[in-house]
Coordinates of C-alpha atoms in Angstrom, one line a residue:
M336 CA 124.0 119.0 96.2
E337 CA 121.4 118.4 93.5
R338 CA 121.7 117.8 89.8
K339 CA 121.0 121.4 88.8
D340 CA 123.6 122.7 91.3
I341 CA 126.3 120.6 89.5
H342 CA 125.1 121.8 86.1
I343 CA 125.4 125.4 87.2
I344 CA 128.9 124.8 88.5
A345 CA 129.8 123.1 85.2
R346 CA 128.5 126.0 83.1
N347 CA 130.3 128.6 85.1
S348 CA 133.7 127.1 85.8
D349 CA 136.4 125.2 84.1
I350 CA 135.9 122.0 86.1
H351 CA 136.9 118.8 84.3
Q352 CA 134.4 116.5 82.8
E353 CA 135.7 113.6 85.0
S354 CA 135.0 115.7 88.2
I355 CA 131.5 116.5 87.0
Q356 CA 130.8 112.8 86.4
K357 CA 132.2 111.9 89.8
A358 CA 130.1 114.5 91.5
L359 CA 127.0 113.2 89.7
Q360 CA 127.8 109.6 90.7
E361 CA 128.3 110.6 94.4
K362 CA 125.6 113.2 94.9
V363 CA 122.8 112.4 92.4
F364 CA 122.9 108.9 91.0
Q365 CA 121.9 105.9 93.2
P366 CA 124.6 103.2 93.2
K367 CA 123.8 99.7 92.0
N368 CA 123.8 98.2 95.4
H369 CA 121.1 100.6 96.6
W370 CA 118.9 99.5 93.7
D371 CA 119.6 95.8 94.5
D372 CA 118.6 96.4 98.1
F373 CA 115.4 98.2 97.0
F374 CA 114.3 95.4 94.7
R375 CA 115.3 92.7 97.2
I376 CA 113.3 94.3 100.0
S377 CA 110.3 95.1 97.7
M378 CA 110.1 91.5 96.6
M379 CA 110.3 90.2 100.2
V380 CA 107.5 92.6 101.3
L381 CA 105.3 91.8 98.3
G382 CA 105.9 88.0 98.8
I383 CA 104.9 88.1 102.4
G384 CA 102.0 90.5 101.7
F385 CA 100.6 88.3 98.9
F386 CA 100.9 85.3 101.2
V387 CA 98.8 86.8 103.9
I388 CA 96.2 88.2 101.4
G389 CA 96.0 84.8 99.7
L390 CA 95.4 83.1 103.0
I391 CA 92.5 85.5 103.8
F392 CA 91.0 84.9 100.4
F393 CA 91.4 81.1 100.9
F394 CA 89.3 81.3 104.0
A395 CA 86.7 83.6 102.4
Y396 CA 86.3 81.2 99.4
N397 CA 86.3 77.9 101.3
W398 CA 84.6 79.1 104.5
Q399 CA 81.5 76.9 104.2
D400 CA 83.6 73.8 103.4
L401 CA 86.1 74.0 106.3
H402 CA 85.5 72.6 109.7
K403 CA 86.0 75.1 112.5
F404 CA 89.0 73.2 113.9
A405 CA 90.5 73.2 110.4
K406 CA 90.0 77.0 110.2
M407 CA 91.7 77.6 113.5
G408 CA 94.3 74.9 113.1
I409 CA 95.6 76.2 109.7
I410 CA 96.2 79.7 111.0
E411 CA 97.7 78.6 114.3
G412 CA 100.0 76.2 112.4
L413 CA 101.1 79.0 110.1
I414 CA 101.8 81.3 113.0
I415 CA 103.9 78.6 114.6
L416 CA 105.8 78.1 111.4
L417 CA 106.5 81.8 111.0
L418 CA 107.8 82.0 114.6
I419 CA 110.1 79.0 114.0
A420 CA 111.4 80.6 110.8
Y421 CA 112.0 83.8 112.7
F422 CA 114.0 82.2 115.4
R423 CA 115.8 79.4 113.5
L424 CA 116.5 80.7 110.0
R425 CA 119.9 82.2 109.5
V426 CA 118.9 84.9 107.0
D427 CA 119.0 88.6 106.6
P428 CA 117.7 90.3 109.8
L429 CA 115.4 92.4 107.7
L430 CA 113.8 89.3 106.3
K431 CA 113.3 88.0 109.8
Q432 CA 111.6 91.2 110.8
I433 CA 109.3 91.0 107.8
I434 CA 108.4 87.4 108.8
L435 CA 107.6 88.5 112.3
T436 CA 105.4 91.3 110.9
A437 CA 103.6 88.7 108.8
G438 CA 103.1 86.7 112.0
A439 CA 101.6 89.8 113.6
L440 CA 99.1 90.1 110.8
M441 CA 98.3 86.4 111.1
V442 CA 97.4 86.9 114.7
G443 CA 94.7 89.4 113.5
A444 CA 93.5 86.8 111.0
L445 CA 93.3 84.3 113.8
F446 CA 91.2 86.5 116.0
A447 CA 88.9 87.4 113.0
V448 CA 88.4 83.7 112.3
F449 CA 87.8 83.0 116.0
G450 CA 85.2 85.8 116.1
Q451 CA 83.4 84.4 113.0
V452 CA 83.4 80.8 114.2
Y453 CA 82.2 81.5 117.7
Q454 CA 80.2 84.7 116.9
T455 CA 82.2 86.9 119.3
G456 CA 82.3 89.7 116.8
A457 CA 85.1 90.5 114.4
N458 CA 84.5 94.3 114.5
A459 CA 84.3 94.8 118.2
Y460 CA 86.8 96.9 120.1
D461 CA 88.0 93.9 122.2
F462 CA 88.9 92.1 119.0
F463 CA 91.4 94.9 118.1
L464 CA 92.4 95.2 121.7
A465 CA 93.3 91.5 122.0
W466 CA 95.2 91.8 118.7
T467 CA 97.1 94.7 120.0
L468 CA 98.0 93.1 123.3
F469 CA 99.1 89.8 121.7
I470 CA 101.6 91.4 119.4
A471 CA 102.8 94.0 121.9
L472 CA 105.8 91.9 123.0
W473 CA 106.8 91.2 119.3
T474 CA 106.6 94.9 118.5
F475 CA 108.9 95.9 121.4
V476 CA 111.4 93.2 120.7
S477 CA 111.6 93.6 116.9
K478 CA 112.1 97.4 116.9
F479 CA 110.8 97.2 113.3
P480 CA 109.1 100.5 112.2
P481 CA 106.4 99.0 110.0
L482 CA 105.4 96.7 112.8
W483 CA 105.3 99.7 115.1
I484 CA 103.0 101.5 112.7
I485 CA 100.6 98.5 112.7
F486 CA 100.7 98.4 116.5
I487 CA 100.0 102.2 116.8
A488 CA 97.2 101.9 114.2
L489 CA 95.6 99.1 116.2
I490 CA 95.8 101.2 119.4
N491 CA 94.0 104.0 117.6
I492 CA 91.3 101.7 116.2
S493 CA 90.8 100.0 119.5
F494 CA 90.2 103.3 121.3
I495 CA 87.9 104.7 118.6
L496 CA 85.8 101.5 118.6
Y497 CA 85.7 101.5 122.5
V498 CA 84.3 105.1 122.4
V499 CA 81.7 104.1 119.8
Q500 CA 80.6 100.8 121.3
V501 CA 81.1 101.3 125.0
A502 CA 81.9 104.8 126.2
N503 CA 79.5 106.5 123.8
Q504 CA 78.7 109.2 126.5
W505 CA 82.2 110.6 126.1
S506 CA 82.6 113.8 124.2
W507 CA 84.0 113.5 120.7
L508 CA 86.3 116.4 121.5
Y509 CA 87.7 114.4 124.3
T510 CA 88.2 111.5 122.0
Y511 CA 90.0 113.6 119.4
G512 CA 92.1 115.2 122.2
V513 CA 93.3 111.8 123.4
L514 CA 94.1 110.7 119.9
T515 CA 95.9 114.0 119.2
L516 CA 98.0 113.6 122.3
F517 CA 98.8 110.0 121.8
N518 CA 99.9 110.2 118.2
G519 CA 101.7 113.5 118.9
M520 CA 103.6 112.1 121.8
V521 CA 104.7 109.1 119.7
C522 CA 105.9 111.5 117.0
M523 CA 107.7 113.7 119.5
T524 CA 109.4 110.7 121.1
A525 CA 110.6 109.4 117.8
I526 CA 112.1 112.9 116.9
L527 CA 113.8 113.2 120.3
L528 CA 115.2 109.7 120.1
N529 CA 116.7 110.5 116.7
L530 CA 118.2 113.7 118.0
T531 CA 119.8 112.1 121.1
G532 CA 121.2 109.2 119.0
R533 CA 120.6 106.7 121.9
W534 CA 118.3 104.6 119.7
E535 CA 118.4 103.0 116.3
K536 CA 117.7 105.6 113.6
I537 CA 113.9 105.9 113.3
P538 CA 112.9 106.4 109.6
A539 CA 111.3 109.6 108.4
Y540 CA 108.1 107.9 107.2
F541 CA 107.4 106.7 110.7
I542 CA 107.7 110.3 112.1
Q543 CA 105.6 111.7 109.2
L544 CA 102.8 109.1 109.6
T545 CA 102.4 109.6 113.3
G546 CA 102.7 113.3 112.9
L547 CA 100.1 113.3 110.2
A548 CA 97.7 111.3 112.4
S549 CA 98.1 113.8 115.2
I550 CA 97.6 116.8 112.9
A551 CA 94.6 115.2 111.3
M552 CA 92.9 114.4 114.7
A553 CA 93.7 117.9 116.0
T554 CA 92.3 119.6 112.8
I555 CA 89.1 117.5 112.9
G556 CA 88.6 118.0 116.6
I557 CA 89.1 121.8 116.5
C558 CA 86.8 122.2 113.5
L559 CA 84.2 120.1 115.3
G560 CA 84.7 122.2 118.5
I561 CA 84.1 125.4 116.6
Y562 CA 80.6 124.4 115.9
K563 CA 79.9 123.3 119.5
S564 CA 78.1 125.9 121.6
Y565 CA 80.2 125.1 124.7
D566 CA 82.5 122.2 125.6
P567 CA 85.4 122.6 128.0
N568 CA 87.3 119.9 126.2
F569 CA 87.6 122.3 123.2
Y570 CA 89.9 124.7 125.1
I571 CA 92.0 121.8 126.3
L572 CA 92.4 120.6 122.7
L573 CA 93.3 124.1 121.6
G574 CA 96.1 124.3 124.2
L575 CA 97.4 120.8 123.4
T576 CA 97.3 121.6 119.6
A577 CA 99.1 124.9 120.1
Y578 CA 101.9 123.1 122.0
L579 CA 102.3 120.3 119.5
Y580 CA 102.2 122.7 116.5
G581 CA 104.7 124.9 118.2
F582 CA 107.1 122.0 118.6
G583 CA 106.5 120.9 115.0
I584 CA 107.2 124.3 113.6
Y585 CA 110.3 124.7 115.8
H586 CA 111.6 121.3 114.7
G587 CA 110.8 122.0 111.1
I588 CA 112.8 125.3 111.0
K589 CA 115.7 124.1 113.1
H590 CA 116.2 120.8 111.4
Y591 CA 114.8 121.6 108.0
N592 CA 111.8 119.3 108.0
L593 CA 109.5 120.5 105.3
F594 CA 106.8 118.0 106.2
F595 CA 105.9 119.9 109.4
L596 CA 106.3 123.3 107.8
T597 CA 103.7 122.2 105.2
T598 CA 101.1 120.1 107.0
I599 CA 100.8 122.4 110.1
P600 CA 100.1 125.6 108.1
F601 CA 97.6 123.7 105.9
S602 CA 95.9 122.6 109.1
L603 CA 95.7 126.2 110.3
I604 CA 94.3 127.3 107.0
I605 CA 91.5 124.7 107.4
I606 CA 90.8 125.7 111.0
I607 CA 90.7 129.4 110.1
S608 CA 88.3 128.7 107.2
A609 CA 86.0 126.7 109.5
S610 CA 86.0 129.7 111.9
L611 CA 85.1 132.1 109.2
L612 CA 82.3 129.8 108.0
K613 CA 81.0 129.6 111.6
A614 CA 80.9 133.4 111.8
S615 CA 78.8 133.7 108.7
E616 CA 77.4 131.2 106.1
T617 CA 76.4 133.9 103.6
E618 CA 77.5 133.8 100.0
E619 CA 79.9 136.7 100.6
M620 CA 81.7 134.8 103.4
V621 CA 82.1 131.8 101.1
F622 CA 83.7 134.1 98.6
V623 CA 86.0 135.5 101.3
I624 CA 87.0 132.0 102.4
G625 CA 87.8 131.0 98.9
L626 CA 90.0 134.1 98.4
F627 CA 91.6 133.5 101.8
I628 CA 92.5 129.9 100.9
I629 CA 94.0 131.0 97.5
V630 CA 96.1 133.8 99.1
S631 CA 97.2 131.8 102.1
V632 CA 98.3 128.7 100.1
T633 CA 100.1 131.0 97.6
L634 CA 102.0 132.7 100.4
L635 CA 102.8 129.4 102.1
V636 CA 104.2 127.9 98.9
K637 CA 106.3 131.1 98.3
A638 CA 107.6 131.0 101.9
L639 CA 108.5 127.3 101.6
L640 CA 110.4 127.9 98.4
S641 CA 112.3 130.8 99.9
F642 CA 113.1 128.7 103.0
Q643 CA 114.3 125.9 100.8
R644 CA 116.6 128.2 98.8
K645 CA 118.1 129.7 102.0
H646 CA 118.8 126.2 103.4
R647 CA 120.4 125.1 100.2
Y648 CA 122.7 128.2 100.1
A649 CA 123.5 127.7 103.8
K650 CA 124.8 124.2 103.0

């Protein structure tokens, strides 16, 4: 129930003012303890984040004046201190998970400093691969969604850099297909775990970020494949995308998830527009594409509003 629903009930009934205020407090207003938790978590995240950023700027500013052993030793010592704090401090479990996430970021800083000191390369795929492998155990043990997001992002970056720097003979459609499948399977797994209830509740932002990554890779890959003369990976990517999009639409309708009901149609609009542009690049076709985008977006918004109203009335 939303604020406007309560106002409609109040205008069209003889409900008491105390009942209206109680409904607003329970259904609309956030209780004080929720705000306290929000500010407490925000301050912890900002504190740890500024600490890591400050350390990076410290090395950047004093790089020439620090001995290589001092550079490595400072970061390694901080990682050890963070791990000791994680295991020994008797504090809020959330704070311990934030500390572990900061330690995972420090591992990346350690490999970056190592790469600069010994000139092994701080932008090579093996740098991100080593970072990923060394925080894998922490990620699995912590079950902390932000750390999982960092871990999944590192996997994506490692794979992309591997394709660019080593396996540059691979088709980009194959690369986008692998990324679409990986991120899509992570998103689907998170959704299914939430539905079964056999795992800790996975937050919506994790599902949306991984889903958005999969949809973005699928959209870019299919648009790229449209302009290829022939590539068998294109049809594999089409089939994979159709399956993932079908699952996303089904989940969105059945469980009222507007994220998938919004992003997937927008992706399809982009893909259809790319197909039309491939068919003809004349001025008339550009006008047709612009008209198609306006009409399709309008119809999509109208359908989403209608779906939202039906869901609200059903509740």
